[in-house]
Amino acid sequence: MSSKKPLLSVRDLVVEFTTERGLVRAIDGISFDVRHGETMGLVGESGCGKSVTSLAILGLIPSPPGRITAGSIQLNGRELVGLPESEYRKIRGSEISMIFQEPMTALNPVFTIANQMKDVLSRHQKIRGKQAKNRAIEMLELVGIPSPDKRINEYPHQLSGGMRQRVMIAMALSCNPKLLLADEPTTALDVTIQAQVMEQIVKLQHELGTAVVLVTHDLGVVAESCQRAVVMYAGRIVEQAPIIPLFKNPQHPYSAGLMASIPRIRADKVLELPTIPGTVPDLLHLPEGCRFADRCQYADDRCHKEQPSNKIKDNREVACFHPCGEA
Amino acid sequence: MRKILTGIPLILGVTLISFVLMVHFGPDKTYDLLGKNPTQEQITEVRHQLGYDQSFVVRYTKYLKELATMDFGYSDSSGEKVSSILVRTIPVSLALILPGFVLGNLLGVILALIAAYHRGHWIDKIIMGVSVMGMSVSFLIVIIAFQIIFSSSKGLDLFPVRGWDVYSFTDYIRYVTVPTLASIFVSLGYNTRFYRAVIVEEMGRDHVRTAKAFGAHPIELLFKSVLKNSMIPIITRIMFSIPLVVISGSLLLESYFGIPGVGKVTYDAIISGDQPILKAVIGLTAIMFVFTLIINDILYKVVDPRISLK
């Protein structure tokens, strides 16, 4: 374990939603750290709680119906859970920023880019007018938007999806945040644009020293740009590890299944891409034991009855009774 | 602008339909004028005088000419020039309708913002409950109730019940207050409910979440991110209610408060079959509709950069 204090520290976080069918625990006791300046992948399939986690960090769980019922989120040692709204607003966009999945709709259609960027700058950096505009142009240039002094006066609908996502990145980084939450930032984009946008995020992260939490289900993106990854399944963290060991030697059977199902150039021709059998359990009717047990080839009686606790070893954590790669 | 040019065929179409309905198939005054047992010669002569023997095209063109020159001849019942009747009564109607219309919509938007801001909270529920009440009570009952409450010796007795003796601003306030309150009471419920729905929908948009994630204050969210985006449906509703409010709203108010506006004139003209006045009012209403449509489109362009006037 590194002696340096983590930038963000999430401990035993529980988020619950009241639905018509009952109380749903979207996140059930997750703990992880984000270190200064690192890129951490938050991986998992749809509905596993990735986005809820990032919204929880920003204090934006829609309430009602959702709320954080237990646990803590600390940014540089400062507790964020239970922070008054007025204090939280000062953090949003300045210390923690977020990029959303849908660049088409995430910007306000009836205001110019300049107007929206200046709002953020005047809110957090107290710079206005010409000065704010210059700063915004500077940021747009940094994210690789051609002729930013002209583009800044345009409306979002005049820009392409990739350009809009760049504007979002520029806006998110304009107040020098310490942490950037990127919720599937490239999912809605073309593959070529995806690569460019990711490249931009990674490049800026190095330049500005911002830590990034990259929420995605795209393992390829994670492998390329993250140092560490957290794998989530049905509201829990099943494994967290540095990237290379995680991809080379996944320990949780779920991670192993994910890695196996990545399309890749293989030595032998396979007729069918391997998949993980079964489906994700309904969050309303979770199994008593390990949540992955029903789909796991290694599962035994104990897996169905007890929840496995985290085993920490060599900088990695896995929640499994029968981790792969161990006898 | 090109938009106005496209309004011309629209005006032609609307006037054509109203002409066919009201004038061509409308009341035939021949027998009213001649009384019982007229001779065939008399009938032919009167029909010629009235222009009934001319072809449809000629009569319609004549109507268009009347519209263009604003010269509709003389009222059948009073003999007064139609245009001078309109010049006298339209300002009265506008003065009567305008405060209630403006305040009704303004308060509607404000209450809707408050309700949407406190969505699900008791403040929201109270506003919405009162809105339904306002919607459910008939305009007639509201007018009578307000007359009793504000103007009768049984109530507050502050304002005159009927009439329009306006020579100064204080007179104006005296006569306009009760009708204005009544029309606000009636329109507010509809307006608030509609505007709240629009605003709540807009609050759920992605860009509002983005603004939140960048630390926007809820009030700023409401007034900046949401309000301008909600303007399209709000403008549509306001603009489209203008012609209706001017015609039907003033009709009831004017007859119950005894105010000599254009609504009352129209009402009397319908009862007595006073064709020159009806022709004028119908034609002007059609033109007003088309103009509000055009203004509507221009306002769209003002609030939403994605819309272009083509």
CSV table of C-alpha atoms in Angstrom, one decimal, chain A residues 44 89 110 190 289:
chain,number,residue,atom,x,y,z
A,44,GLY,CA,-19.0,-3.5,-15.1
A,89,ARG,CA,-22.1,23.2,-5.0
A,110,VAL,CA,-30.3,27.4,-26.3
A,190,ASP,CA,-17.8,6.9,-33.5
A,289,GLY,CA,-24.4,-15.6,-1.0
